[in-house]
PDB file of C-alpha atoms and ligand atoms in Angstrom:
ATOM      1  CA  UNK A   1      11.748  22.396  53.346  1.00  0.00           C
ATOM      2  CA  UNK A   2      11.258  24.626  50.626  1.00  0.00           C
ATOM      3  CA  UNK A   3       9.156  28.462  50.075  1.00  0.00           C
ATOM      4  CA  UNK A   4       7.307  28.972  46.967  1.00  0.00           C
ATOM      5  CA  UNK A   5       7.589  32.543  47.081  1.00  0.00           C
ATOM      6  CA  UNK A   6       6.195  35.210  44.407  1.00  0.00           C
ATOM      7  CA  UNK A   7       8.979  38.258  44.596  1.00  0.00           C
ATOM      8  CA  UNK A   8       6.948  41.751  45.268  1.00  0.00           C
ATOM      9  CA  UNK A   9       3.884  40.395  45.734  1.00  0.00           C
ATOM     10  CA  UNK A  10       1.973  41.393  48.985  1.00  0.00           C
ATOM     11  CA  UNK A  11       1.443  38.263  50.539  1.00  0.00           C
ATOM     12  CA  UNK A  12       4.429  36.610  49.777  1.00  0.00           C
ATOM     13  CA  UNK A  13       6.236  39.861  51.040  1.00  0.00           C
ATOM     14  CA  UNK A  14       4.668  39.262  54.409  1.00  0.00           C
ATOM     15  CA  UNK A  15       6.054  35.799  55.075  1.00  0.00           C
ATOM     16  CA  UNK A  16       9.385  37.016  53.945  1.00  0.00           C
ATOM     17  CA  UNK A  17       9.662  39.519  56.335  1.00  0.00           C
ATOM     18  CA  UNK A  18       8.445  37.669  59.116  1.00  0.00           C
ATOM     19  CA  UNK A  19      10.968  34.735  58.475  1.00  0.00           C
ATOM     20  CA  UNK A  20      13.638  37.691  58.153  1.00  0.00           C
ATOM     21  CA  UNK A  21      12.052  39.685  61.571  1.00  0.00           C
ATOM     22  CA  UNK A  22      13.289  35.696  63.035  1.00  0.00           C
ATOM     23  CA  UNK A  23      16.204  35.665  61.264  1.00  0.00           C
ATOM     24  CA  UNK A  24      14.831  32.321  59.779  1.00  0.00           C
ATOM     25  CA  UNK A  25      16.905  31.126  56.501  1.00  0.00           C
ATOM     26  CA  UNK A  26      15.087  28.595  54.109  1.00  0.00           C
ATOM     27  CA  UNK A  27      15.634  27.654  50.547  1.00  0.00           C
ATOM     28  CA  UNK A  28      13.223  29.510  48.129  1.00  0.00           C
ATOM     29  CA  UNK A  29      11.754  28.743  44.737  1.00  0.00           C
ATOM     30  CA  UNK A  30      10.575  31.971  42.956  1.00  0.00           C
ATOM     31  CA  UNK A  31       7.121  31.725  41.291  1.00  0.00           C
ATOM     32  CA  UNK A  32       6.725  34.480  38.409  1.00  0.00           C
ATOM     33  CA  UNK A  33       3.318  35.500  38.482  1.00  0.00           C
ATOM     34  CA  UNK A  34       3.956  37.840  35.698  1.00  0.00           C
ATOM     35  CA  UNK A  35       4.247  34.733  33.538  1.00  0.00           C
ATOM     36  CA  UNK A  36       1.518  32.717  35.197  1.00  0.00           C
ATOM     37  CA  UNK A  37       4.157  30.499  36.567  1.00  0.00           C
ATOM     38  CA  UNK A  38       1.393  29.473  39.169  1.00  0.00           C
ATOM     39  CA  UNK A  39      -1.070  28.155  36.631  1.00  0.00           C
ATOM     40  CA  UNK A  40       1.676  25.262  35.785  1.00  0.00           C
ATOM     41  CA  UNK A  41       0.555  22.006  36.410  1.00  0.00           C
ATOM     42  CA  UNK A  42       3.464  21.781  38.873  1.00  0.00           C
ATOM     43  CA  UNK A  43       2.853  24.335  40.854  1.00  0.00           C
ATOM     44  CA  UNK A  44      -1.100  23.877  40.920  1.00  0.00           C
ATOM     45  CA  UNK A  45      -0.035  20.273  42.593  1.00  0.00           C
ATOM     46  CA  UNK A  46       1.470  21.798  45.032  1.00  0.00           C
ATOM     47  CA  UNK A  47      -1.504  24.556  45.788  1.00  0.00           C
ATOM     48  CA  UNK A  48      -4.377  23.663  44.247  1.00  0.00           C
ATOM     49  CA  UNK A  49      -5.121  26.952  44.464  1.00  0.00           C
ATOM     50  CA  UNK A  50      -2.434  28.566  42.582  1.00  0.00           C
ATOM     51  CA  UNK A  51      -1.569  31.057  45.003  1.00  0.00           C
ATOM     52  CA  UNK A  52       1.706  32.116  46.438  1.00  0.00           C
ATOM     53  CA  UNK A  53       3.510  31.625  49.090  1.00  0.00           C
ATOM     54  CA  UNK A  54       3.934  28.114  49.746  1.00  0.00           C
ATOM     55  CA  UNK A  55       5.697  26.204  52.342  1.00  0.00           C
ATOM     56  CA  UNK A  56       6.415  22.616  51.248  1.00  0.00           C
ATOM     57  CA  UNK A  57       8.014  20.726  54.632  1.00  0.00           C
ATOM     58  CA  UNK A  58      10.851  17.894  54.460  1.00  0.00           C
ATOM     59  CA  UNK A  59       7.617  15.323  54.868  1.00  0.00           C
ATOM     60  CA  UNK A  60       6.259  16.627  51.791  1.00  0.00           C
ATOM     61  CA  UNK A  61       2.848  18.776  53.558  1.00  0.00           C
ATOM     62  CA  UNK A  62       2.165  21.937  52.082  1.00  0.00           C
ATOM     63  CA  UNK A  63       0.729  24.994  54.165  1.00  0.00           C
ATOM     64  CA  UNK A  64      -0.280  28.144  52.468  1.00  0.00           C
ATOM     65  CA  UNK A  65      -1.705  30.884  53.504  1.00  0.00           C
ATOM     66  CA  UNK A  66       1.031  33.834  54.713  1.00  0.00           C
ATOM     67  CA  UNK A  67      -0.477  33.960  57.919  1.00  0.00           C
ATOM     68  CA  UNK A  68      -0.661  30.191  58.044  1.00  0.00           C
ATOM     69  CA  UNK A  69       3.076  30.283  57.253  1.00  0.00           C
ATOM     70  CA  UNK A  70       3.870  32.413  59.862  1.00  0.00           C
ATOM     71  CA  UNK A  71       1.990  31.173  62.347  1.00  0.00           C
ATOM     72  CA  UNK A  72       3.963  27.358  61.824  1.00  0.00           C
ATOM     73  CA  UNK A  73       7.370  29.215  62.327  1.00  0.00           C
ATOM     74  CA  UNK A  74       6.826  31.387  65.548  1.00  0.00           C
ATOM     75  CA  UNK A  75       5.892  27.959  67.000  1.00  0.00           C
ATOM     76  CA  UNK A  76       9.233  26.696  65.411  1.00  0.00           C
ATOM     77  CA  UNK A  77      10.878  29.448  66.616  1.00  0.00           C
ATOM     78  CA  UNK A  78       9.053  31.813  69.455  1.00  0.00           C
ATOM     79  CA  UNK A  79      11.593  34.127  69.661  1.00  0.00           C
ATOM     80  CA  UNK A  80      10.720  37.074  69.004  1.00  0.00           C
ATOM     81  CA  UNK A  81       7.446  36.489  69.771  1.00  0.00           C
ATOM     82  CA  UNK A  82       5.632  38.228  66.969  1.00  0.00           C
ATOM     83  CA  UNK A  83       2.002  36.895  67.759  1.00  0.00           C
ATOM     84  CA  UNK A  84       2.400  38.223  71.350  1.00  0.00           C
ATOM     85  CA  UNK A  85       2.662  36.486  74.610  1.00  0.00           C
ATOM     86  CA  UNK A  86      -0.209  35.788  76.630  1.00  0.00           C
ATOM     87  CA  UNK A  87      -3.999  36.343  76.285  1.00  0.00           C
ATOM     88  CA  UNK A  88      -5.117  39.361  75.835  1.00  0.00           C
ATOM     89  CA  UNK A  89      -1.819  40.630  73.929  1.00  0.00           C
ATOM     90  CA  UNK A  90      -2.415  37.925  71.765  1.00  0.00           C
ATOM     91  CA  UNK A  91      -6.106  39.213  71.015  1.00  0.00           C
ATOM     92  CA  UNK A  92      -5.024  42.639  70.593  1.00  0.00           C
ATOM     93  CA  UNK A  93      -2.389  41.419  67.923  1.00  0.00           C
ATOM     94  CA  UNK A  94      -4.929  39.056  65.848  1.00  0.00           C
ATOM     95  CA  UNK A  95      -7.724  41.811  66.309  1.00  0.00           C
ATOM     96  CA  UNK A  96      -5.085  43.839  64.677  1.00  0.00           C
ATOM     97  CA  UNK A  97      -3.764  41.772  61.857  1.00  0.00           C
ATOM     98  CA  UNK A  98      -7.147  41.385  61.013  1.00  0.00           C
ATOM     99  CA  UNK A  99      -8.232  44.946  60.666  1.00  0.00           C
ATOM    100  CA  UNK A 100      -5.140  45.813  58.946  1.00  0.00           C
ATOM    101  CA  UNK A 101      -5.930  42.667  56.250  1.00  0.00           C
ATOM    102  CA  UNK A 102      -9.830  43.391  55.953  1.00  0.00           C
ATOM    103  CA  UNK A 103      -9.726  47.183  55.909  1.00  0.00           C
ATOM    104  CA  UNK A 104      -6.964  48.402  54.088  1.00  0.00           C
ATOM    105  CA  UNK A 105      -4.970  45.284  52.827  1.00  0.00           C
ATOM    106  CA  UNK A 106      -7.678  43.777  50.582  1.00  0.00           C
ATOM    107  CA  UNK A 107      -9.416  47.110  49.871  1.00  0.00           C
ATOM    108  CA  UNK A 108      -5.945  47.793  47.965  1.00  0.00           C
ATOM    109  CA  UNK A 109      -5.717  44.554  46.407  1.00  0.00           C
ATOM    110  CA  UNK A 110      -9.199  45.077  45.169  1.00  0.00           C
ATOM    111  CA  UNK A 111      -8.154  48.726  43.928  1.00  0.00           C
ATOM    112  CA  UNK A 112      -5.021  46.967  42.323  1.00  0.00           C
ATOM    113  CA  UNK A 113      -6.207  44.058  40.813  1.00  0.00           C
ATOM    114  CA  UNK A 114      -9.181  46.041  39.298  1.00  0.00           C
ATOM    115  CA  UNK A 115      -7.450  48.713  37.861  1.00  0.00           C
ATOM    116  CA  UNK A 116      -4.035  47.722  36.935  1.00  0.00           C
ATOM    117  CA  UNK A 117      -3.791  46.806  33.264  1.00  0.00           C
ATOM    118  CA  UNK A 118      -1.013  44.390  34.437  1.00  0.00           C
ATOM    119  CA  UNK A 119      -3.482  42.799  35.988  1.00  0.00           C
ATOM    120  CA  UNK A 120      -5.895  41.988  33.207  1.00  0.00           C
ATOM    121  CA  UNK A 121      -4.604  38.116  33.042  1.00  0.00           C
ATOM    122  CA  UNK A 122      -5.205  37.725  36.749  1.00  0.00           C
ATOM    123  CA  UNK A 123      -8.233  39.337  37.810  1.00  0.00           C
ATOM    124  CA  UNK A 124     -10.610  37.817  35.803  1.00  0.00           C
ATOM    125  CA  UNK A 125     -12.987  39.950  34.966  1.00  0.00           C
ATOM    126  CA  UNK A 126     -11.541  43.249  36.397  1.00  0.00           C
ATOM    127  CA  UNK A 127     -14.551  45.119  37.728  1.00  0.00           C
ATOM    128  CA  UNK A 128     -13.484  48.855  37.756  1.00  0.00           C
ATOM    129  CA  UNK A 129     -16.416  50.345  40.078  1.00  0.00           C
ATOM    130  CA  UNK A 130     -14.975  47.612  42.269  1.00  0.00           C
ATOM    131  CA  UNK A 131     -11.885  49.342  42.450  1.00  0.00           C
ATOM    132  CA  UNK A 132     -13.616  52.873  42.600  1.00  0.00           C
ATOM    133  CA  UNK A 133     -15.860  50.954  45.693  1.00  0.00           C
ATOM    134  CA  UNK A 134     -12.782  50.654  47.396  1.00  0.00           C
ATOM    135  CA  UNK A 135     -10.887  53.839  47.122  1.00  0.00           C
ATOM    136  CA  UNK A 136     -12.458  55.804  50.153  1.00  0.00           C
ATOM    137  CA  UNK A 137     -12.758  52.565  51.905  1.00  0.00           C
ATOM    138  CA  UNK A 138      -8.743  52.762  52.190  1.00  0.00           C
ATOM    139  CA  UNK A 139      -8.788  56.256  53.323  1.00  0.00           C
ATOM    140  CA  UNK A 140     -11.252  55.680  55.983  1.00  0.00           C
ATOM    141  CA  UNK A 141      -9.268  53.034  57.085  1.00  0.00           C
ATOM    142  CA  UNK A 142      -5.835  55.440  57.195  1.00  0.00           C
ATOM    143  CA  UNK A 143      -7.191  57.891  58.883  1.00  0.00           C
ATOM    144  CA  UNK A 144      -8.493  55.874  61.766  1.00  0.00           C
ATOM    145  CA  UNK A 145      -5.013  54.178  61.897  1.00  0.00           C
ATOM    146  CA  UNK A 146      -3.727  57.561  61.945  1.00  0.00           C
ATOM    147  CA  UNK A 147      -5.622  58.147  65.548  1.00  0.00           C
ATOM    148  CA  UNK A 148      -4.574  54.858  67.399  1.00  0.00           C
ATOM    149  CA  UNK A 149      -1.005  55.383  65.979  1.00  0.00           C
ATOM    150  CA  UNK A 150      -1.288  59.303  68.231  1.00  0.00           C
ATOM    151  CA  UNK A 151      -1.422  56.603  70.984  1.00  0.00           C
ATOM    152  CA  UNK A 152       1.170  54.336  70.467  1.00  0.00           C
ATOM    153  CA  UNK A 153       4.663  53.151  68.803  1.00  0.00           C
ATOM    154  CA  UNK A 154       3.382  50.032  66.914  1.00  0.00           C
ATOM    155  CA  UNK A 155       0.141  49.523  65.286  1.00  0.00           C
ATOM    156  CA  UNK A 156      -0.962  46.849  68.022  1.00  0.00           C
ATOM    157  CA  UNK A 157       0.706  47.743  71.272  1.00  0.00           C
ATOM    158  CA  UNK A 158       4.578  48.710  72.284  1.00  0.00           C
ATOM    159  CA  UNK A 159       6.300  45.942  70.391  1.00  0.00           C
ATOM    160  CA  UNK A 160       7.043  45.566  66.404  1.00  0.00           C
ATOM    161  CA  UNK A 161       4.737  42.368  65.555  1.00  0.00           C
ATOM    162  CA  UNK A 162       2.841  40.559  63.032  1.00  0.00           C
ATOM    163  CA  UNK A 163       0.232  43.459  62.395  1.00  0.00           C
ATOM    164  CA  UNK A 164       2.871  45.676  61.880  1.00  0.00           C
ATOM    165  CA  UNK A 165       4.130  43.531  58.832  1.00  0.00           C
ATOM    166  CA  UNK A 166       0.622  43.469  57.357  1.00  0.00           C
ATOM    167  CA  UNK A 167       0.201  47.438  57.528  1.00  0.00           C
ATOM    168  CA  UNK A 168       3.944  47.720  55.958  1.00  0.00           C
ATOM    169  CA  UNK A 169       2.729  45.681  53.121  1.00  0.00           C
ATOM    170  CA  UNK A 170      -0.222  47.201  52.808  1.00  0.00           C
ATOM    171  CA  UNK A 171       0.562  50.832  52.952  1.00  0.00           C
ATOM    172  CA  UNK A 172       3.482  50.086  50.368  1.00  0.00           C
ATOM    173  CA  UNK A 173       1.494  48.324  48.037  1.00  0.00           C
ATOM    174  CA  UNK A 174      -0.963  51.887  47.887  1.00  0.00           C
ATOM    175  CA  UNK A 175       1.932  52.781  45.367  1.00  0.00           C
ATOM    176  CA  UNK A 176       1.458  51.013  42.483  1.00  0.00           C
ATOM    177  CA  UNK A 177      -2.234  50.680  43.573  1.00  0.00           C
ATOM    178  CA  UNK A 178      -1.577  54.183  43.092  1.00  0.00           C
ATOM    179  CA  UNK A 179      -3.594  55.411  45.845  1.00  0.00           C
ATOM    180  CA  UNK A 180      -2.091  58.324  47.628  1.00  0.00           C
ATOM    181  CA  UNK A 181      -0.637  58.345  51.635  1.00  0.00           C
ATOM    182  CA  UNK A 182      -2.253  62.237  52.394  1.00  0.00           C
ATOM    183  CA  UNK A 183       0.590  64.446  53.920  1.00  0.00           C
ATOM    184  CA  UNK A 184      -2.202  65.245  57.078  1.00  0.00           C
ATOM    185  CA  UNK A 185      -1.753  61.226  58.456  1.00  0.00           C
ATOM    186  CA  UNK A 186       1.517  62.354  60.146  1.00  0.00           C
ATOM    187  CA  UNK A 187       1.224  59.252  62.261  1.00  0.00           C
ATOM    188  CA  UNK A 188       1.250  56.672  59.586  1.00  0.00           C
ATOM    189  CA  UNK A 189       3.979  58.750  57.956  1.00  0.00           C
ATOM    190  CA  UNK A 190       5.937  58.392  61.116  1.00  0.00           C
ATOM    191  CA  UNK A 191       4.977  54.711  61.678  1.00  0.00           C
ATOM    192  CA  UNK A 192       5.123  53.371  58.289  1.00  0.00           C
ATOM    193  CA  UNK A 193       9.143  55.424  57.849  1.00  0.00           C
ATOM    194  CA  UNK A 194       9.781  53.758  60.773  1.00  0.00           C
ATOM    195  CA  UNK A 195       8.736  50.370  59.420  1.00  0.00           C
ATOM    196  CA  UNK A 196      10.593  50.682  56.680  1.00  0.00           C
ATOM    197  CA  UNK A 197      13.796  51.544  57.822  1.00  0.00           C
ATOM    198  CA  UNK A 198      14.176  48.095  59.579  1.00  0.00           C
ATOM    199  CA  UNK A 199      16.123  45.561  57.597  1.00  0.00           C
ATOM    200  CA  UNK A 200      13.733  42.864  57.032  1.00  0.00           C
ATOM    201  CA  UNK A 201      11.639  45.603  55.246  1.00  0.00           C
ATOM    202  CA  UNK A 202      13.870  44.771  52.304  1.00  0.00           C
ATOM    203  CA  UNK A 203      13.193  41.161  52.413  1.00  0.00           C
TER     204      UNK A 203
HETATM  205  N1  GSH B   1      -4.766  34.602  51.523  1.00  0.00           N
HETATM  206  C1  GSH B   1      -3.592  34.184  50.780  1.00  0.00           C
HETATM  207  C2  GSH B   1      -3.549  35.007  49.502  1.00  0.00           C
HETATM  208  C3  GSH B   1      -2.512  34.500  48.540  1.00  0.00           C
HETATM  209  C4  GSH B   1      -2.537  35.343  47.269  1.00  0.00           C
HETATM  210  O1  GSH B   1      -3.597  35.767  46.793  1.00  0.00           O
HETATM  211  N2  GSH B   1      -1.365  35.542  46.705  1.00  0.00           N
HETATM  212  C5  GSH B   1      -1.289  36.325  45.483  1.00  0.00           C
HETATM  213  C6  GSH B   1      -0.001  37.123  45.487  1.00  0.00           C
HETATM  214  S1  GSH B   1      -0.069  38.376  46.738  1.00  0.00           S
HETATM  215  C7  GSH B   1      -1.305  35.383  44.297  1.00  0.00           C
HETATM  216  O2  GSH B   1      -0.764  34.310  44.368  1.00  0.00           O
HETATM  217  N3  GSH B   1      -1.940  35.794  43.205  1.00  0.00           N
HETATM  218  C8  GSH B   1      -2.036  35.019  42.025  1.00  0.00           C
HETATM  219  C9  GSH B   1      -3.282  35.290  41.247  1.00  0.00           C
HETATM  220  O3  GSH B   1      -4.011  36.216  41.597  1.00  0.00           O
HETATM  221  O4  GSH B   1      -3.537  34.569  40.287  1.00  0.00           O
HETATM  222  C10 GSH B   1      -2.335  34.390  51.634  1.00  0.00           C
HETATM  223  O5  GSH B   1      -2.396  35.154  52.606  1.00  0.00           O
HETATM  224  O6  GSH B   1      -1.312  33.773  51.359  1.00  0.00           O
END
């Protein structure tokens, strides 16, 4: 089994902290985007769509897609369950992952990838009123995080899950999006230090 992974990238960031979250050890092969390692013939025959992370298992499938990824190893390994237990904890997670990829993950990406001159290669053509587009669009989405985080520890319930992950990566790729976390969102302040400061944040 090995993970194609792409070092600070977003996405491949995700699945690394999940597999660290289950203290889940796996041999990794490092794909530099920065060189377009992921155009190679190689690695386009292993995703077609030359996107990062990849899991290739011992029988030689490939799954991509972070979520995807995670998804295969809390049924490997439930514990913790990061996906939630049950029905309607389980909605409440997805529902969350979901919001926190639609409204403020990709809205970043979209301000990154459109405005980043180290981007130029990759985001082909960069559309800067797309980027512009999606500025408020992240702050809207902050600020109603900021209210449901008043009301609770974690962004989808009392536990530290998969959404969580996805509103870590997010909020820390605003940096070099360089889009700016308002001192007034004391919530996501206090959520997002509190993120952070647990181990597999560094993964
Ligand atoms: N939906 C995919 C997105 C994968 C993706 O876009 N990965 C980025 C890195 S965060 C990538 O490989 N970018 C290469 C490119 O844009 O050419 C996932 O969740 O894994």
């Amino acid at each position: 089994m090995k993970l194609y992974d792409g070092g600070r990238a977003p996405n491949p960031r995700r699945t690394r902290i999940f597999l660290a979250e289950k203290g889940i050890e796996l041999p990794m092969e490092q794909v530099d985007l920065g060189a377009l390692a992921h155009k190679s013939e190689v690695y386009a025959a292993v995703n077609p769509l030359q996107r990062v992370p990849a899991l290739v298992l011992d029988d030689g499938t490939v799954i991509t897609e972070s979520i995807a990824i995670c998804r295969y190893f809390e049924a490997v390994k439930p514990e913790p369950p990061l996906f939630g237990r049950g029905a309607l904890e389980a909605a409440q997670i997805e529902m969350w992952n979901r919001r926190l990829e639609l409204h403020l993950l990709f809205p970043v990406s979209h301000v990154f990838r459109n405005s980043h001159p180290a981007m130029k290669e990759l985001e082909v053509p960069q559309v800067p009123a797309w980027a512009e587009a999606n500025k408020p669009r992240v702050q809207e989405f902050i600020a109603l995080l900021d209210g449901e985080l008043g009301h609770r520890r974690f962004v989808a319930g009392d536990t530290f899950t998969v959404a969580d992950i996805t509103g870590l990566v997010a909020v820390d790729f605003m940096k070099p999006a360089k889009l700016a976390l308002p001192e007034e969102y004391r919530q996501v302040r206090r959520w997002h230090a509190e993120m952070s400061a647990r181990p597999s944040a560094a993964a």
